[in-house]
Short mmCIF file of C-alpha atoms and ligand atoms in Angstrom, two decimals:
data_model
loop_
_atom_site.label_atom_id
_atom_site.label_comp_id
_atom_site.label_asym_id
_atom_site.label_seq_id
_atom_site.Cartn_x
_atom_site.Cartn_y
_atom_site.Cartn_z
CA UNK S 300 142.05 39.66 9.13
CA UNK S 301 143.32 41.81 11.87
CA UNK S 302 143.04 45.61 11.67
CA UNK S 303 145.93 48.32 12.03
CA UNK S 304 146.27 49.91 15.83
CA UNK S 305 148.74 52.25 14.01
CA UNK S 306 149.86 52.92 10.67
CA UNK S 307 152.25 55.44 10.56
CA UNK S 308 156.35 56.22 8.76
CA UNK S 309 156.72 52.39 7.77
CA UNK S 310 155.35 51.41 11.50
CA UNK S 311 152.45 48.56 11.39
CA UNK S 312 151.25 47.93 14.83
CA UNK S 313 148.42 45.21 14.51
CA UNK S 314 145.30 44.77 16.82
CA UNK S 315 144.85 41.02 16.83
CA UNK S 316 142.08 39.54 18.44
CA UNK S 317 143.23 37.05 20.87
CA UNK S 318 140.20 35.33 21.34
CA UNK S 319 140.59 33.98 18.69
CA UNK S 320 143.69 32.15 19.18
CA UNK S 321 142.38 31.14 22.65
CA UNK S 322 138.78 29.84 21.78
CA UNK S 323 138.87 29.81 17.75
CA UNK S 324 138.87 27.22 14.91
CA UNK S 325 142.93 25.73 14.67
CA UNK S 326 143.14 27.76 11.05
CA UNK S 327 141.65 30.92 13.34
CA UNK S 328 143.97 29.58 15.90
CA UNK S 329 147.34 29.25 13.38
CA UNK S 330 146.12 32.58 11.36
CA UNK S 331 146.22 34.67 14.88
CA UNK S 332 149.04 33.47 16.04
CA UNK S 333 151.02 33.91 12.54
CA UNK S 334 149.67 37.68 12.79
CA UNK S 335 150.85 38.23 16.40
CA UNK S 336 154.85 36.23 15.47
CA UNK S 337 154.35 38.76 12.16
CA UNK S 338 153.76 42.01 14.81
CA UNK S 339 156.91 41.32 16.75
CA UNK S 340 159.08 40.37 14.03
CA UNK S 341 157.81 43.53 11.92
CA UNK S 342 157.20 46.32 14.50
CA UNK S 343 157.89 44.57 17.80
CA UNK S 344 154.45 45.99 19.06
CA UNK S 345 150.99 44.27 18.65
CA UNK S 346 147.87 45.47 20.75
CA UNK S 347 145.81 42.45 21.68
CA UNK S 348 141.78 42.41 22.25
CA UNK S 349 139.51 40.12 23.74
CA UNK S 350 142.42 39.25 26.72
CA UNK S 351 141.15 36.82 29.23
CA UNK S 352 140.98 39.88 31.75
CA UNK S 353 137.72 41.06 32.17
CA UNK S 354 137.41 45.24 31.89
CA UNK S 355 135.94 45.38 36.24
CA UNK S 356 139.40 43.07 37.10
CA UNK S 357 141.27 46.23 35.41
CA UNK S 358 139.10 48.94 36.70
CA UNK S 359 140.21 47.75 39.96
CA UNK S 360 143.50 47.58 39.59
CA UNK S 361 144.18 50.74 37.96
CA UNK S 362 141.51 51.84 41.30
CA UNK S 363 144.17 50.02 43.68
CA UNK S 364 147.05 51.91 41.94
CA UNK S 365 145.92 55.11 42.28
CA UNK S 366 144.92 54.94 46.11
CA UNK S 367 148.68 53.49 46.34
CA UNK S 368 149.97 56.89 44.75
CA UNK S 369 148.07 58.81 47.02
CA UNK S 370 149.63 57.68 50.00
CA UNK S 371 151.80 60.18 51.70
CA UNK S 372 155.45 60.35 50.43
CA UNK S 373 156.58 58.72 53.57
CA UNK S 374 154.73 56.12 53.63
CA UNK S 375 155.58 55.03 50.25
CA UNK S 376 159.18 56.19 51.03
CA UNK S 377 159.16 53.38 53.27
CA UNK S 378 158.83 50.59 51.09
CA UNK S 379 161.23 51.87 48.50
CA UNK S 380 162.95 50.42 45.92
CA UNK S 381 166.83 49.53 46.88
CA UNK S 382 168.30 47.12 44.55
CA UNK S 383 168.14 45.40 40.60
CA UNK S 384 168.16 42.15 42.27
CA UNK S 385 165.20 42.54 44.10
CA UNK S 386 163.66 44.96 42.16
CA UNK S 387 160.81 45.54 44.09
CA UNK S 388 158.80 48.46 45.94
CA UNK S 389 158.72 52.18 45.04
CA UNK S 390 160.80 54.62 43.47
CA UNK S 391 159.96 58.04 44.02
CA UNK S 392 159.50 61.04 41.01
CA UNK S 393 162.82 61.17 39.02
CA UNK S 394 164.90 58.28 40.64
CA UNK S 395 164.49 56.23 37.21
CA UNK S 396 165.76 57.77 33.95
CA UNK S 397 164.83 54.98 31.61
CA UNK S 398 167.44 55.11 28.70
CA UNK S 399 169.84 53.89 26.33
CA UNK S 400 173.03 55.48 27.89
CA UNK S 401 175.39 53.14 29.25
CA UNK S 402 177.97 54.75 31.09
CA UNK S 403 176.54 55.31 34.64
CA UNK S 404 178.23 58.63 34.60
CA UNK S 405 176.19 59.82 31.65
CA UNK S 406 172.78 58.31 33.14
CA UNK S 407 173.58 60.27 36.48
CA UNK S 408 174.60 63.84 34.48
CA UNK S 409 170.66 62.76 32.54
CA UNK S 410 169.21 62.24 35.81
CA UNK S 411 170.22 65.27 37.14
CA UNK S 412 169.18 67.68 34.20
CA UNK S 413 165.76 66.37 32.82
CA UNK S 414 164.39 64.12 35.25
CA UNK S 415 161.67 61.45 34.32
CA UNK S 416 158.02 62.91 35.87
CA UNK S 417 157.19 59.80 37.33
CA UNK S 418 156.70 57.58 40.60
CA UNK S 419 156.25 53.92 40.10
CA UNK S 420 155.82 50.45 42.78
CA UNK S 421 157.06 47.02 41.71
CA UNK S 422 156.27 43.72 42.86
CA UNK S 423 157.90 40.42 41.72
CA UNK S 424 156.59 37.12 41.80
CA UNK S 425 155.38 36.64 46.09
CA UNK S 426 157.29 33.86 46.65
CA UNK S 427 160.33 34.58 46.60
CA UNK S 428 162.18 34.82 50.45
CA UNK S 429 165.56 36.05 49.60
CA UNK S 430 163.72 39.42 47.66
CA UNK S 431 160.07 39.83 49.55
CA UNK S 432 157.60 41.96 47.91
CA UNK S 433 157.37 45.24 50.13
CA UNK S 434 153.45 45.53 50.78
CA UNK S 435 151.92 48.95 52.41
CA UNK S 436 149.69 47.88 55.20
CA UNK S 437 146.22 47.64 54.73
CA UNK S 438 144.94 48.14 58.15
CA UNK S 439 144.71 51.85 58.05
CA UNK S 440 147.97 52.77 60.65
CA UNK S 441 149.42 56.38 61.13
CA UNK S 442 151.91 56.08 58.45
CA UNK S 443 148.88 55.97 55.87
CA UNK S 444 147.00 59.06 58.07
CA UNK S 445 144.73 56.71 59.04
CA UNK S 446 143.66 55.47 55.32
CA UNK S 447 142.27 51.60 54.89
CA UNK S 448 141.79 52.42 51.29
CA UNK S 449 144.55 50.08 50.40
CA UNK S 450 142.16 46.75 52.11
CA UNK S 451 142.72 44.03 50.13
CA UNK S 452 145.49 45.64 47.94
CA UNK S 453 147.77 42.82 48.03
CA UNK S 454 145.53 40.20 46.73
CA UNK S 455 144.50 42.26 44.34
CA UNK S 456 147.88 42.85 42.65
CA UNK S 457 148.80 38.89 43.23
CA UNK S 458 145.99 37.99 41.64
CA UNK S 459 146.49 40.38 38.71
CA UNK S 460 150.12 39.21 38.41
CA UNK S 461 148.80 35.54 38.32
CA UNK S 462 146.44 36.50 35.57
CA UNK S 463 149.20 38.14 32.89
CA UNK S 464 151.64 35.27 34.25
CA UNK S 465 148.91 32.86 32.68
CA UNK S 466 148.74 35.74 29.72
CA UNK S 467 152.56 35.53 29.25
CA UNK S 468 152.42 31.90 28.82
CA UNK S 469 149.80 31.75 26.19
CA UNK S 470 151.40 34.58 24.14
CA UNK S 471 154.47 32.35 24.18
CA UNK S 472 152.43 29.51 22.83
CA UNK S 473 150.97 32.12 19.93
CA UNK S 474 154.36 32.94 19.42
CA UNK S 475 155.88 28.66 19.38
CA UNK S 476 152.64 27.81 17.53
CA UNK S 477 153.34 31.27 14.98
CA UNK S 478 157.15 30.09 14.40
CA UNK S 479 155.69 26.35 13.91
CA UNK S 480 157.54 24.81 16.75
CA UNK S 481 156.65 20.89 16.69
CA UNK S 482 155.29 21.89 20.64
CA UNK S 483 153.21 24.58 21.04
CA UNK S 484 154.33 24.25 24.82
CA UNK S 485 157.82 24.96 23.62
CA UNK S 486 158.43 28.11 26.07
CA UNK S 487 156.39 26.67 28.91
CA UNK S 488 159.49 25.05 30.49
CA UNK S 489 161.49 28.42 30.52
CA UNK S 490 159.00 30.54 31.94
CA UNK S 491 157.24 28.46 34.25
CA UNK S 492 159.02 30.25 37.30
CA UNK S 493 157.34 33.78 36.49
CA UNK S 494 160.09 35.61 37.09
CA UNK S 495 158.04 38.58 36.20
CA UNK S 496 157.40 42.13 37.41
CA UNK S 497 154.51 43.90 37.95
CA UNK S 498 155.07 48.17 37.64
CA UNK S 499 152.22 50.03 38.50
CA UNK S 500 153.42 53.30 37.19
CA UNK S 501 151.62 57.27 37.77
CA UNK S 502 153.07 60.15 35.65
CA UNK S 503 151.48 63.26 37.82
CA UNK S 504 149.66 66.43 36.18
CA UNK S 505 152.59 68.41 34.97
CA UNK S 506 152.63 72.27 33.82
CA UNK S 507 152.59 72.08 30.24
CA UNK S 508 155.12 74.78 30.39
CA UNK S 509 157.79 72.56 31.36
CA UNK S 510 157.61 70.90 28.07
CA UNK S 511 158.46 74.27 26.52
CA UNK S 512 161.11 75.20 28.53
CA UNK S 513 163.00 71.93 28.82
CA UNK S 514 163.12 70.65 25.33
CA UNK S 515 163.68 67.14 25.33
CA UNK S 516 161.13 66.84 28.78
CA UNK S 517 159.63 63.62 28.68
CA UNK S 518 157.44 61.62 31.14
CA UNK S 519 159.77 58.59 30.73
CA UNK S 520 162.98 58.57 28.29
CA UNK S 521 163.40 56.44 25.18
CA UNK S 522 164.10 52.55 26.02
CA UNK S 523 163.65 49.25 25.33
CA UNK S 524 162.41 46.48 27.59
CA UNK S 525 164.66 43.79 28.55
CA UNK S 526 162.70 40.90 29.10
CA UNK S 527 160.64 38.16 26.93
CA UNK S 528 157.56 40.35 26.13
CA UNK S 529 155.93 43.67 28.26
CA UNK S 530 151.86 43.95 28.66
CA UNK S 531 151.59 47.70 29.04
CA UNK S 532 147.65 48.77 30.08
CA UNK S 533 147.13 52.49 29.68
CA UNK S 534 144.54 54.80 30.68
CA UNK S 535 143.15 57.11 28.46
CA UNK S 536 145.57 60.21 28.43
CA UNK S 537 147.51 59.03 25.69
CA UNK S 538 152.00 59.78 25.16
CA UNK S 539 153.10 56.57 24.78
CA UNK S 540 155.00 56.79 21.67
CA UNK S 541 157.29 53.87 19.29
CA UNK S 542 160.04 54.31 17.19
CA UNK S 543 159.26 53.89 13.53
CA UNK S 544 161.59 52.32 11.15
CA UNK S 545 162.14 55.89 10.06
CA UNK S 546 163.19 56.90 13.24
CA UNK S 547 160.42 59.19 14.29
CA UNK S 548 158.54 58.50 17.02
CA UNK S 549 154.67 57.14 16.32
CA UNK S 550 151.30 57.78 18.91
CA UNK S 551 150.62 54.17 20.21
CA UNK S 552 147.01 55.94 20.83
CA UNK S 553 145.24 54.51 23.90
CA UNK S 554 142.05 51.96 22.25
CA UNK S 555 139.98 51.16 24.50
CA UNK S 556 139.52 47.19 25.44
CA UNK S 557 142.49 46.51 24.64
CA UNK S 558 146.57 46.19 25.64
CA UNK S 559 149.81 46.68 24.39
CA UNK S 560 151.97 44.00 23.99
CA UNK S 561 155.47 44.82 23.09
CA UNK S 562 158.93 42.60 22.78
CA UNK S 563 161.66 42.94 24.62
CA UNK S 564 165.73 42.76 23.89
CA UNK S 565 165.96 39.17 25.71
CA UNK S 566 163.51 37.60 23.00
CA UNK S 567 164.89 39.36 20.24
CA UNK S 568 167.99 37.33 21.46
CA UNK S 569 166.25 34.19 22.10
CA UNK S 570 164.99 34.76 18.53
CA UNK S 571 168.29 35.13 16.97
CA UNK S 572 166.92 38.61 15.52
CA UNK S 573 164.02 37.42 14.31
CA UNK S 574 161.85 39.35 16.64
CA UNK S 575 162.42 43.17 17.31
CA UNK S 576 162.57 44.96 20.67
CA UNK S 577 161.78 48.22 19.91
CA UNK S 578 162.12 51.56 21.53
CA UNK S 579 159.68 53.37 23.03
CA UNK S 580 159.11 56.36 25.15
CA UNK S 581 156.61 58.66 27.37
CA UNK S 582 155.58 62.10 26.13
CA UNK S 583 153.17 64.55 26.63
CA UNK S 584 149.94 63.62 25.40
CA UNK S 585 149.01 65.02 21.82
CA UNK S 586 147.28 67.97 21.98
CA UNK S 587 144.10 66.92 19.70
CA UNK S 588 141.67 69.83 19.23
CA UNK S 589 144.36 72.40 19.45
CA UNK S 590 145.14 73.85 23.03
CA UNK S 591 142.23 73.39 25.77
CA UNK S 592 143.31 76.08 27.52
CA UNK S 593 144.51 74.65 31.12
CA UNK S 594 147.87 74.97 32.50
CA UNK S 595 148.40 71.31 33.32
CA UNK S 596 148.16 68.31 31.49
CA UNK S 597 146.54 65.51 33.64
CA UNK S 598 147.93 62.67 35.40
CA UNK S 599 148.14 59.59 33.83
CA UNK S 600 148.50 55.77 35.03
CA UNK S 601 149.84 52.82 33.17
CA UNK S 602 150.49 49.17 34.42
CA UNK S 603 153.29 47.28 32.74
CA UNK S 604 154.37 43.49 33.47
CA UNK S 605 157.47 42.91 31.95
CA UNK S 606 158.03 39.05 31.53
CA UNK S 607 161.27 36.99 31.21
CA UNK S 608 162.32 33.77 31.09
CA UNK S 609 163.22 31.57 34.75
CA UNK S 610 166.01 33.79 36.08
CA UNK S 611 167.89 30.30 36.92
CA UNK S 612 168.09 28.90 33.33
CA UNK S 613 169.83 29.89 30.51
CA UNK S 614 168.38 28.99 27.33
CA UNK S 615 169.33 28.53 23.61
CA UNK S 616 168.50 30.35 20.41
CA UNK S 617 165.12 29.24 19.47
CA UNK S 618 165.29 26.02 16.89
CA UNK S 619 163.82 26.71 13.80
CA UNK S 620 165.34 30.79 13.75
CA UNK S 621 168.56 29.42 12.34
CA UNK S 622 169.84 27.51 9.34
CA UNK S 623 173.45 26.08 10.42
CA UNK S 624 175.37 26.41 13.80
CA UNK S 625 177.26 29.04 12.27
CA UNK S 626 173.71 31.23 11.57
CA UNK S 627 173.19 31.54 15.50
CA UNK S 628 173.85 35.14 16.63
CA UNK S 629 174.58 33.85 20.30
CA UNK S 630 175.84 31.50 22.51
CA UNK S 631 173.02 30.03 25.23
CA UNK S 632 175.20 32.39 28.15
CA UNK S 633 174.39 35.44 25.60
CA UNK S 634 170.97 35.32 25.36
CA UNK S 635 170.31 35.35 29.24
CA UNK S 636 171.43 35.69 32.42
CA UNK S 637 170.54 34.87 35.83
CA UNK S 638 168.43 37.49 37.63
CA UNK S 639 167.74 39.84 34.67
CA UNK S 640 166.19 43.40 35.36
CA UNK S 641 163.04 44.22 33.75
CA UNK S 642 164.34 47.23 32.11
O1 AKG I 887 153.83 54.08 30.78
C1 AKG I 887 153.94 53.61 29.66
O2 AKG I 887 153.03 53.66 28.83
C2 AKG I 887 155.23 52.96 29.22
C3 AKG I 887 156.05 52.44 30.34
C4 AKG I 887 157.26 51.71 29.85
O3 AKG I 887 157.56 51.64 28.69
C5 AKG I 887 158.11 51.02 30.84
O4 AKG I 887 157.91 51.22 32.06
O5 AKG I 887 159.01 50.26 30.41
FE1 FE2 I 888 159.05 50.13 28.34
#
């Protein structure tokens, strides 16, 4: 059986081994994917081991991110991030307040008053023309004061976004085989496309003071995701927190080997409420032995893909999550809609 990542207020996070669902016996196979369909429809968070990513393939990535971050501002100024629809390239510390608000008024007044402490790059699927990814250069030109650190960045981040494409499509399979769809390739034909996005995201040392004077100071705001499901790597500073069924927010504690795999609102849609997107947020990171007496709390880097289903289709409530007709909680033009945002 699989053990508990976190157990905490009424909030079960499982750590599934997904070997096991990948390379096990078909009742290891059925039992893993009945645990991870049981994660998201109970806390909407699982943390899988045993991914098909080796450990060096994510070292290097999370290597690659950094140098990125260290570019000078303007460099990274100049591939910034302009639009939803592409919704690609950088956004600089404080442009995103990730939150529930609506009203663009109220996000802009929230903005303003307790920004977000954190820079972030996206990059969507690399063939795309209409919305190109926006690349740094490599070659070690003025604009990067005459780094090459960045060699080979851009087939390192394609080849990690072909890797959790690959890992997005074999969740979904978990998930069909879980529900027991008559295909286990059920979801293959709606997210074939990968209409994904990669965010490589850097939350800088802060003063810990800044926590005390601003109360409700947070390295990214309380959210949900928006798309199919969200692969969130962190490092080991720790802050990611999820809302409990309690409404308190829970540690999702950093374990090594293994990543976060969370739900987001478009599947709990596609589900027809079956599944649970579930709010999360960034905080300071716990302070464990008491206070270790430094002013700062270090940086720390995360990687989330958020996934979603082909941008050109629109699908249909899941068969199988509803009895009658008159059961379904949407209409197909409800549950997506072309050229979703990832958050
Ligand atoms: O950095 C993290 O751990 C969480 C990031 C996140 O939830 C998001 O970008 O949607
Ligand atoms: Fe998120």
């Amino acid at each position: 059986m699989e053990k508990a990542a976190v157990h905490e207020d009424g909030l079960l996070i499982p750590l599934i081994d997904f070997s096991k669902f990948l390379n096990g016996s078909p009742s290891q196979k059925l039992e893993t994917a009945r645990a991870i369909l049981t994660g998201f429809q109970t806390a909407g968070f699982i943390y899988l081991s045993n991914i098909p990513i080796p450990a060096s393939v994510l070292q290097h990535v999370f290597d690659a991110s950094a140098e990125f971050f260290r570019l000078p501002r303007a460099a990274k100024d100049s591939l910034a991030w302009f639009s939803p629809e592409a919704n690609r390239g950088y956004s600089a510390l404080g442009r995103e307040k990730a939150t529930q608000l609506t009203s663009t008024a109220a996000i802009s007044a929230l903005r303003d008053s307790i920004p977000d402490i954190k820079e972030s790059f996206e990059i969507g699927r690399d063939n795309e023309p209409s919305h190109p990814n926006h690349w740094p250069r490599e070659d070690g030109d003025d604009s990067h004061s005459g780094s090459s650190k960045l060699a080979g960045f851009r087939q390192t981040m394609t080849s990690f976004f072909a890797d959790l494409a690959a890992l997005h499509r074999s969740v979904m399979r978990a998930i069909a085989a879980g529900m027991g769809l008559p295909d286990e390739m059920y979801f293959d034909q709606f997210v074939c496309d990968e209409d994904n996005t990669l965010r490589l995201l850097h939350y800088p040392a802060v003063r810990k003071e800044l926590f005390k004077v601003n109360p409700g100071q947070v390295r990214a705001g309380e959210h949900s995701d928006y798309g199919s499901i969200t692969f969130l790597f962190q490092d080991g500073a720790g802050g990611l927190q999820v809302q409990s069924p309690e409404g308190t927010f829970v540690d999702a504690t950093p374990i090594e080997g293994t990543c976060v795999v969370n739900a987001g609102d478009l599947l709990a849609r596609w589900s027809n409420d079956t599944i649970r997107s579930t709010v999360h947020r960034v905080v300071e990171p716990p302070r464990r032995e008491g206070d270790d007496g430094k002013e700062e709390y270090p940086a720390r880097y995360s990687i989330a893909y958020f996934c979603n289903p082909n941008f050109k289709d629109f699908i249909e409530v899941i068969p199988g999550t509803y009895a009658t007709e008159a059961d379904k909680n949407y209409t197909e033009h409800s549950v997506t809609h072309p050229r979703a945002r990832s958050t």
